[in-house]
Structure formats: structure tokens, C-alpha cells
């Protein structure tokens, strides 16, 4: 158990809908990262927050947005969902922008 | 990712040694990490190299050569539980496509 929690574990929704994925980092970690992993693919970095502020941005679509709240939990919002958005979404956290990230169990999103 | 290249699959026998190579794009590079991911699981951190040389952690070692834009993960005394995907990661955030390691008895 990495100490990072993600909810929900599974999510099934329809095209065009909007969903919110939630992540709670390890106690004391200030950085939160979001990744997308499609079937049998590597992890695609989406976005990083550090202590409430956006720190780095990857290949995140304009339909996707994220934020980190004062209690350091983070949410990833996915809107106008498409079939291709079906994937495993991982959240990770680290103390700062250190090289070791601790990953949560992931949220499996299925868009029908 | 396009800035990292690693083999898609490697097969080895229990007890053997296996090396998983990774080449990366040099521009702006500052470090190479390795993560392990079992099927259905979350990635877990294995090692990080910022300087040339070998970092050893138990049965796993990682090597970096900045002049060759190349690194590798070395797994010794392979066990069945080492069957997993291994990802090299450039600058903490850019993951390679992963190498699926199958350990056979």
C-alpha cells in the first residue's frame, strides 16, 4: 500500500458525459501527478500540482482539467468524454518534485 | 513515449540475469528512473540515476551513461515474481512504452 488513495476504483459512463476522479496523496506529500494508461500502453503524464499550484503540464487535452485543494487532495475532471478516453488513470504523489513517486491503485474509466 | 526506446518484451529463466536497455533523447535530460508494474497493479519506483554509473539496490541495479544517452536495468537471480512490465522514465515524468519481462521456470 503506497498510501495514495484514489476514488472511485471503477467508473463506467457514456460518451459526452463528465466525470471527476479524486486522489488523496500520502501524508506530507506536496506534489500530485496524474497519468493516463491506455490498454497495454505506457503511462502518459498529464499534469503535476505542487502545494496547490500547477507545476508541470504534459499531454493533457483541453477537455481535461485538474486542481489541487488546500488539503492537498486533487481532482481530475474529464469532460465531453470519448470512447478513446477509456483508460486507467493513476495519481501519484511525492514529497516535492523528487524522483520517487508513489502511485495510487488507479481509477479504471470505461466510456461506452 | 517517442523520446525513450526500450524493448517491448524480454523472456528469461528463473535464476538468470536479464538486462533491460533504454535509450533516451538527450536534449534537456537530467535523470533516468525505473518503475516496475505488475499486471493490474500500480507502478512502483525501483531506482534513479542522474550521474553516470551503477546504482545497486539488492537484486536490481540501474546504470546510466549520459555520453551514450543510454541506461539499463539489471535484474539478477530472477524470480517468478519479477514477471512484470518495467518502465524507464526520462526526467521523472516521461515514461517509455515499457518492457514486459516474462520469467519462466
PDB file of C-alpha atoms in Angstrom:
ATOM      1  CA  UNK A   1       0.000   0.000   0.000  1.00  0.00           C
ATOM      2  CA  UNK A   2       1.603   3.233  -1.221  1.00  0.00           C
ATOM      3  CA  UNK A   3      -0.510   5.490   0.990  1.00  0.00           C
ATOM      4  CA  UNK A   4      -2.048   7.189  -2.049  1.00  0.00           C
ATOM      5  CA  UNK A   5      -5.792   6.674  -2.393  1.00  0.00           C
ATOM      6  CA  UNK A   6      -7.947   7.094  -5.469  1.00  0.00           C
ATOM      7  CA  UNK A   7     -11.694   7.013  -5.872  1.00  0.00           C
ATOM      8  CA  UNK A   8     -13.647   5.596  -7.480  1.00  0.00           C
ATOM      9  CA  UNK A   9     -11.904   2.352  -8.367  1.00  0.00           C
ATOM     10  CA  UNK A  10     -14.074   1.807 -11.421  1.00  0.00           C
ATOM     11  CA  UNK A  11     -16.220   4.189 -13.406  1.00  0.00           C
ATOM     12  CA  UNK A  12     -18.472   3.403 -16.343  1.00  0.00           C
ATOM     13  CA  UNK A  13     -20.076   6.245 -18.223  1.00  0.00           C
ATOM     14  CA  UNK A  14     -21.312   7.264 -21.658  1.00  0.00           C
ATOM     15  CA  UNK A  15     -19.804   9.394 -24.375  1.00  0.00           C
ATOM     16  CA  UNK A  16     -20.330  13.090 -23.881  1.00  0.00           C
ATOM     17  CA  UNK A  17     -20.507  12.842 -20.113  1.00  0.00           C
ATOM     18  CA  UNK A  18     -18.294  14.421 -17.488  1.00  0.00           C
ATOM     19  CA  UNK A  19     -16.581  12.653 -14.587  1.00  0.00           C
ATOM     20  CA  UNK A  20     -14.387  13.602 -11.660  1.00  0.00           C
ATOM     21  CA  UNK A  21     -11.598  11.412 -10.347  1.00  0.00           C
ATOM     22  CA  UNK A  22     -10.279  12.007  -6.863  1.00  0.00           C
ATOM     23  CA  UNK A  23      -6.854  11.471  -5.345  1.00  0.00           C
ATOM     24  CA  UNK A  24      -5.520  11.812  -1.816  1.00  0.00           C
ATOM     25  CA  UNK A  25      -1.723  11.924  -1.623  1.00  0.00           C
ATOM     26  CA  UNK A  26       0.448  10.337   1.014  1.00  0.00           C
ATOM     27  CA  UNK A  27       0.555  12.247   4.249  1.00  0.00           C
ATOM     28  CA  UNK A  28       3.135  15.015   3.915  1.00  0.00           C
ATOM     29  CA  UNK A  29       3.464  14.852   0.139  1.00  0.00           C
ATOM     30  CA  UNK A  30       3.020  18.199  -1.581  1.00  0.00           C
ATOM     31  CA  UNK A  31       3.219  17.089  -5.216  1.00  0.00           C
ATOM     32  CA  UNK A  32       0.449  15.281  -7.051  1.00  0.00           C
ATOM     33  CA  UNK A  33       0.736  13.875 -10.546  1.00  0.00           C
ATOM     34  CA  UNK A  34      -1.884  12.496 -12.923  1.00  0.00           C
ATOM     35  CA  UNK A  35      -1.188   9.870 -15.574  1.00  0.00           C
ATOM     36  CA  UNK A  36      -3.269   8.086 -18.184  1.00  0.00           C
ATOM     37  CA  UNK A  37      -2.540   4.482 -19.144  1.00  0.00           C
ATOM     38  CA  UNK A  38      -4.407   3.022 -22.088  1.00  0.00           C
ATOM     39  CA  UNK A  39      -4.570  -0.711 -22.688  1.00  0.00           C
ATOM     40  CA  UNK A  40      -1.084  -2.214 -22.898  1.00  0.00           C
ATOM     41  CA  UNK A  41       0.478   1.225 -23.134  1.00  0.00           C
ATOM     42  CA  UNK A  42       2.958   3.157 -21.128  1.00  0.00           C
ATOM     43  CA  UNK A  43       1.938   5.909 -18.796  1.00  0.00           C
ATOM     44  CA  UNK A  44       1.204   9.292 -20.307  1.00  0.00           C
ATOM     45  CA  UNK A  45       1.917  12.207 -17.987  1.00  0.00           C
ATOM     46  CA  UNK A  46      -0.992  14.628 -17.814  1.00  0.00           C
ATOM     47  CA  UNK A  47      -0.299  17.230 -15.156  1.00  0.00           C
ATOM     48  CA  UNK A  48       1.513  17.946 -11.876  1.00  0.00           C
ATOM     49  CA  UNK A  49       0.490  20.135  -8.968  1.00  0.00           C
ATOM     50  CA  UNK A  50       2.716  21.261  -6.143  1.00  0.00           C
ATOM     51  CA  UNK A  51       1.162  22.677  -2.993  1.00  0.00           C
ATOM     52  CA  UNK A  52      -1.914  23.840  -4.840  1.00  0.00           C
ATOM     53  CA  UNK A  53      -0.263  25.277  -7.908  1.00  0.00           C
ATOM     54  CA  UNK A  54       0.230  23.797 -11.349  1.00  0.00           C
ATOM     55  CA  UNK A  55       3.895  22.810 -11.699  1.00  0.00           C
ATOM     56  CA  UNK A  56       4.148  20.918 -14.988  1.00  0.00           C
ATOM     57  CA  UNK A  57       1.843  20.086 -17.850  1.00  0.00           C
ATOM     58  CA  UNK A  58       2.041  17.128 -20.180  1.00  0.00           C
ATOM     59  CA  UNK A  59      -0.194  15.975 -22.991  1.00  0.00           C
ATOM     60  CA  UNK A  60      -3.406  16.893 -21.248  1.00  0.00           C
ATOM     61  CA  UNK A  61      -6.385  17.513 -23.500  1.00  0.00           C
ATOM     62  CA  UNK A  62      -8.326  20.758 -23.234  1.00  0.00           C
ATOM     63  CA  UNK A  63     -11.371  18.680 -22.233  1.00  0.00           C
ATOM     64  CA  UNK A  64      -9.451  17.613 -19.126  1.00  0.00           C
ATOM     65  CA  UNK A  65      -8.671  19.794 -16.145  1.00  0.00           C
ATOM     66  CA  UNK A  66      -7.323  19.288 -12.673  1.00  0.00           C
ATOM     67  CA  UNK A  67      -6.843  21.092  -9.420  1.00  0.00           C
ATOM     68  CA  UNK A  68      -5.223  20.593  -6.042  1.00  0.00           C
ATOM     69  CA  UNK A  69      -7.088  21.782  -2.989  1.00  0.00           C
ATOM     70  CA  UNK A  70      -5.739  23.348   0.243  1.00  0.00           C
ATOM     71  CA  UNK A  71      -5.869  19.963   1.970  1.00  0.00           C
ATOM     72  CA  UNK A  72      -3.646  18.720  -0.903  1.00  0.00           C
ATOM     73  CA  UNK A  73      -6.118  16.257  -2.382  1.00  0.00           C
ATOM     74  CA  UNK A  74      -6.533  16.554  -6.121  1.00  0.00           C
ATOM     75  CA  UNK A  75      -9.291  16.054  -8.648  1.00  0.00           C
ATOM     76  CA  UNK A  76      -9.067  15.314 -12.352  1.00  0.00           C
ATOM     77  CA  UNK A  77     -12.091  16.393 -14.357  1.00  0.00           C
ATOM     78  CA  UNK A  78     -12.759  14.763 -17.708  1.00  0.00           C
ATOM     79  CA  UNK A  79     -15.498  16.249 -19.867  1.00  0.00           C
ATOM     80  CA  UNK A  80     -17.138  15.560 -23.241  1.00  0.00           C
ATOM     81  CA  UNK A  81     -15.907  12.021 -22.866  1.00  0.00           C
ATOM     82  CA  UNK A  82     -14.987   9.995 -25.921  1.00  0.00           C
ATOM     83  CA  UNK A  83     -14.519   6.256 -26.375  1.00  0.00           C
ATOM     84  CA  UNK A  84     -10.775   6.815 -26.577  1.00  0.00           C
ATOM     85  CA  UNK A  85     -10.706   8.241 -23.061  1.00  0.00           C
ATOM     86  CA  UNK A  86     -11.263   4.754 -21.685  1.00  0.00           C
ATOM     87  CA  UNK A  87      -8.128   4.039 -19.701  1.00  0.00           C
ATOM     88  CA  UNK A  88      -6.604   3.580 -16.293  1.00  0.00           C
ATOM     89  CA  UNK A  89      -5.953   6.902 -14.609  1.00  0.00           C
ATOM     90  CA  UNK A  90      -3.231   6.955 -12.000  1.00  0.00           C
ATOM     91  CA  UNK A  91      -2.477   9.543  -9.428  1.00  0.00           C
ATOM     92  CA  UNK A  92       0.946   9.682  -7.808  1.00  0.00           C
ATOM     93  CA  UNK A  93       2.450  11.815  -5.094  1.00  0.00           C
ATOM     94  CA  UNK A  94       5.886  12.782  -3.880  1.00  0.00           C
ATOM     95  CA  UNK A  95       7.313  14.893  -1.082  1.00  0.00           C
ATOM     96  CA  UNK A  96       8.383  17.584  -3.508  1.00  0.00           C
ATOM     97  CA  UNK A  97       9.381  17.264  -7.126  1.00  0.00           C
ATOM     98  CA  UNK A  98      11.569  14.347  -6.167  1.00  0.00           C
ATOM     99  CA  UNK A  99      12.333  11.460  -8.429  1.00  0.00           C
ATOM    100  CA  UNK A 100      10.412   8.863  -6.419  1.00  0.00           C
ATOM    101  CA  UNK A 101       6.700   8.958  -6.983  1.00  0.00           C
ATOM    102  CA  UNK A 102       4.209   6.818  -5.082  1.00  0.00           C
ATOM    103  CA  UNK A 103       1.313   5.653  -7.196  1.00  0.00           C
ATOM    104  CA  UNK A 104      -2.263   5.072  -6.161  1.00  0.00           C
ATOM    105  CA  UNK A 105      -4.205   1.990  -7.282  1.00  0.00           C
ATOM    106  CA  UNK A 106      -5.760   3.834 -10.218  1.00  0.00           C
ATOM    107  CA  UNK A 107      -9.263   4.519 -11.472  1.00  0.00           C
ATOM    108  CA  UNK A 108     -10.408   2.432 -14.406  1.00  0.00           C
ATOM    109  CA  UNK A 109     -12.626   4.544 -16.644  1.00  0.00           C
ATOM    110  CA  UNK A 110     -14.790   2.894 -19.274  1.00  0.00           C
ATOM    111  CA  UNK A 111     -16.602   5.112 -21.735  1.00  0.00           C
ATOM    112  CA  UNK A 112     -19.395   3.344 -23.635  1.00  0.00           C
TER     113      UNK A 112
ATOM    114  CA  UNK B   1       6.975   7.958 -25.450  1.00  0.00           C
ATOM    115  CA  UNK B   2       8.867   8.922 -28.521  1.00  0.00           C
ATOM    116  CA  UNK B   3      11.777  10.245 -26.510  1.00  0.00           C
ATOM    117  CA  UNK B   4      12.511   6.831 -24.987  1.00  0.00           C
ATOM    118  CA  UNK B   5      13.172   3.461 -26.570  1.00  0.00           C
ATOM    119  CA  UNK B   6      13.092   0.150 -24.750  1.00  0.00           C
ATOM    120  CA  UNK B   7      12.378  -3.397 -25.938  1.00  0.00           C
ATOM    121  CA  UNK B   8       8.737  -4.423 -25.787  1.00  0.00           C
ATOM    122  CA  UNK B   9       9.353  -7.911 -24.428  1.00  0.00           C
ATOM    123  CA  UNK B  10      12.096  -9.931 -22.775  1.00  0.00           C
ATOM    124  CA  UNK B  11      11.974 -13.560 -21.662  1.00  0.00           C
ATOM    125  CA  UNK B  12      14.381 -15.149 -19.199  1.00  0.00           C
ATOM    126  CA  UNK B  13      14.698 -18.189 -16.989  1.00  0.00           C
ATOM    127  CA  UNK B  14      14.351 -18.247 -13.224  1.00  0.00           C
ATOM    128  CA  UNK B  15      17.713 -17.666 -11.570  1.00  0.00           C
ATOM    129  CA  UNK B  16      19.192 -15.944 -14.605  1.00  0.00           C
ATOM    130  CA  UNK B  17      20.291 -12.343 -15.136  1.00  0.00           C
ATOM    131  CA  UNK B  18      18.465 -10.015 -17.505  1.00  0.00           C
ATOM    132  CA  UNK B  19      19.280  -6.535 -18.754  1.00  0.00           C
ATOM    133  CA  UNK B  20      16.609  -4.145 -19.993  1.00  0.00           C
ATOM    134  CA  UNK B  21      18.020  -1.341 -22.091  1.00  0.00           C
ATOM    135  CA  UNK B  22      16.697   2.160 -22.558  1.00  0.00           C
ATOM    136  CA  UNK B  23      17.855   4.901 -24.873  1.00  0.00           C
ATOM    137  CA  UNK B  24      16.586   8.429 -24.447  1.00  0.00           C
ATOM    138  CA  UNK B  25      16.509  11.794 -26.100  1.00  0.00           C
ATOM    139  CA  UNK B  26      19.442  13.863 -24.849  1.00  0.00           C
ATOM    140  CA  UNK B  27      18.073  17.384 -25.071  1.00  0.00           C
ATOM    141  CA  UNK B  28      17.264  18.707 -21.600  1.00  0.00           C
ATOM    142  CA  UNK B  29      17.920  15.371 -19.922  1.00  0.00           C
ATOM    143  CA  UNK B  30      18.670  15.307 -16.214  1.00  0.00           C
ATOM    144  CA  UNK B  31      17.779  11.859 -14.921  1.00  0.00           C
ATOM    145  CA  UNK B  32      16.500   8.361 -15.641  1.00  0.00           C
ATOM    146  CA  UNK B  33      14.182   6.409 -13.347  1.00  0.00           C
ATOM    147  CA  UNK B  34      12.897   2.858 -13.457  1.00  0.00           C
ATOM    148  CA  UNK B  35       9.493   1.597 -12.352  1.00  0.00           C
ATOM    149  CA  UNK B  36       8.013  -1.874 -12.091  1.00  0.00           C
ATOM    150  CA  UNK B  37       4.356  -2.590 -12.780  1.00  0.00           C
ATOM    151  CA  UNK B  38       2.667  -5.943 -12.292  1.00  0.00           C
ATOM    152  CA  UNK B  39      -0.439  -6.692 -14.326  1.00  0.00           C
ATOM    153  CA  UNK B  40      -3.395  -4.894 -12.785  1.00  0.00           C
ATOM    154  CA  UNK B  41      -1.194  -3.060 -10.334  1.00  0.00           C
ATOM    155  CA  UNK B  42       0.283   0.363  -9.850  1.00  0.00           C
ATOM    156  CA  UNK B  43       3.821   1.293 -10.856  1.00  0.00           C
ATOM    157  CA  UNK B  44       6.389   1.129  -8.078  1.00  0.00           C
ATOM    158  CA  UNK B  45       9.685   3.001  -8.022  1.00  0.00           C
ATOM    159  CA  UNK B  46      12.863   0.973  -8.422  1.00  0.00           C
ATOM    160  CA  UNK B  47      15.760   3.353  -8.975  1.00  0.00           C
ATOM    161  CA  UNK B  48      17.000   6.696 -10.228  1.00  0.00           C
ATOM    162  CA  UNK B  49      20.236   7.706 -11.960  1.00  0.00           C
ATOM    163  CA  UNK B  50      21.306  11.280 -12.511  1.00  0.00           C
ATOM    164  CA  UNK B  51      25.039  10.613 -12.828  1.00  0.00           C
ATOM    165  CA  UNK B  52      26.978   8.086 -14.857  1.00  0.00           C
ATOM    166  CA  UNK B  53      27.488   4.746 -13.224  1.00  0.00           C
ATOM    167  CA  UNK B  54      25.784   1.893 -11.495  1.00  0.00           C
ATOM    168  CA  UNK B  55      23.257   2.121  -8.664  1.00  0.00           C
ATOM    169  CA  UNK B  56      22.651  -1.137  -6.822  1.00  0.00           C
ATOM    170  CA  UNK B  57      19.601  -1.983  -4.769  1.00  0.00           C
ATOM    171  CA  UNK B  58      19.511  -5.623  -3.802  1.00  0.00           C
ATOM    172  CA  UNK B  59      18.958  -7.839  -6.833  1.00  0.00           C
ATOM    173  CA  UNK B  60      18.250  -4.813  -9.025  1.00  0.00           C
ATOM    174  CA  UNK B  61      20.839  -2.422 -10.426  1.00  0.00           C
ATOM    175  CA  UNK B  62      20.499   0.513 -12.772  1.00  0.00           C
ATOM    176  CA  UNK B  63      23.162   2.015 -14.986  1.00  0.00           C
ATOM    177  CA  UNK B  64      23.430   5.323 -16.807  1.00  0.00           C
ATOM    178  CA  UNK B  65      25.792   6.589 -19.487  1.00  0.00           C
ATOM    179  CA  UNK B  66      24.989  10.196 -20.288  1.00  0.00           C
ATOM    180  CA  UNK B  67      27.527  10.319 -23.110  1.00  0.00           C
ATOM    181  CA  UNK B  68      25.694   7.450 -24.844  1.00  0.00           C
ATOM    182  CA  UNK B  69      22.169   8.606 -23.878  1.00  0.00           C
ATOM    183  CA  UNK B  70      21.667   5.095 -22.591  1.00  0.00           C
ATOM    184  CA  UNK B  71      20.732   3.301 -19.446  1.00  0.00           C
ATOM    185  CA  UNK B  72      19.762  -0.161 -18.353  1.00  0.00           C
ATOM    186  CA  UNK B  73      18.088  -2.036 -15.563  1.00  0.00           C
ATOM    187  CA  UNK B  74      19.810  -5.227 -14.472  1.00  0.00           C
ATOM    188  CA  UNK B  75      17.839  -7.886 -12.648  1.00  0.00           C
ATOM    189  CA  UNK B  76      19.817 -10.695 -11.027  1.00  0.00           C
ATOM    190  CA  UNK B  77      18.738 -14.050  -9.596  1.00  0.00           C
ATOM    191  CA  UNK B  78      15.441 -13.758 -11.391  1.00  0.00           C
ATOM    192  CA  UNK B  79      12.365 -14.946  -9.568  1.00  0.00           C
ATOM    193  CA  UNK B  80       8.918 -15.736 -10.935  1.00  0.00           C
ATOM    194  CA  UNK B  81       7.552 -12.694  -9.110  1.00  0.00           C
ATOM    195  CA  UNK B  82       9.796 -10.466 -11.243  1.00  0.00           C
ATOM    196  CA  UNK B  83       7.473 -11.105 -14.186  1.00  0.00           C
ATOM    197  CA  UNK B  84       6.102  -7.621 -14.778  1.00  0.00           C
ATOM    198  CA  UNK B  85       6.456  -4.595 -17.009  1.00  0.00           C
ATOM    199  CA  UNK B  86       9.436  -2.325 -16.485  1.00  0.00           C
ATOM    200  CA  UNK B  87       9.408   1.316 -17.499  1.00  0.00           C
ATOM    201  CA  UNK B  88      12.300   3.684 -17.936  1.00  0.00           C
ATOM    202  CA  UNK B  89      11.324   7.263 -17.212  1.00  0.00           C
ATOM    203  CA  UNK B  90      13.043  10.363 -18.517  1.00  0.00           C
ATOM    204  CA  UNK B  91      13.189  13.377 -16.222  1.00  0.00           C
ATOM    205  CA  UNK B  92      10.700  11.830 -13.796  1.00  0.00           C
ATOM    206  CA  UNK B  93       7.674  12.369 -15.991  1.00  0.00           C
ATOM    207  CA  UNK B  94       8.127  10.843 -19.456  1.00  0.00           C
ATOM    208  CA  UNK B  95       7.560   7.097 -19.398  1.00  0.00           C
ATOM    209  CA  UNK B  96       8.825   4.719 -22.036  1.00  0.00           C
ATOM    210  CA  UNK B  97       6.472   2.199 -23.577  1.00  0.00           C
ATOM    211  CA  UNK B  98       7.543  -0.474 -21.116  1.00  0.00           C
ATOM    212  CA  UNK B  99       9.296  -3.826 -21.360  1.00  0.00           C
ATOM    213  CA  UNK B 100       7.261  -6.875 -20.458  1.00  0.00           C
ATOM    214  CA  UNK B 101       9.507  -9.357 -18.674  1.00  0.00           C
ATOM    215  CA  UNK B 102       8.413 -12.967 -18.577  1.00  0.00           C
ATOM    216  CA  UNK B 103      10.323 -15.218 -16.205  1.00  0.00           C
ATOM    217  CA  UNK B 104       9.997 -18.909 -16.973  1.00  0.00           C
ATOM    218  CA  UNK B 105      10.740 -21.804 -14.635  1.00  0.00           C
TER     219      UNK B 105
END
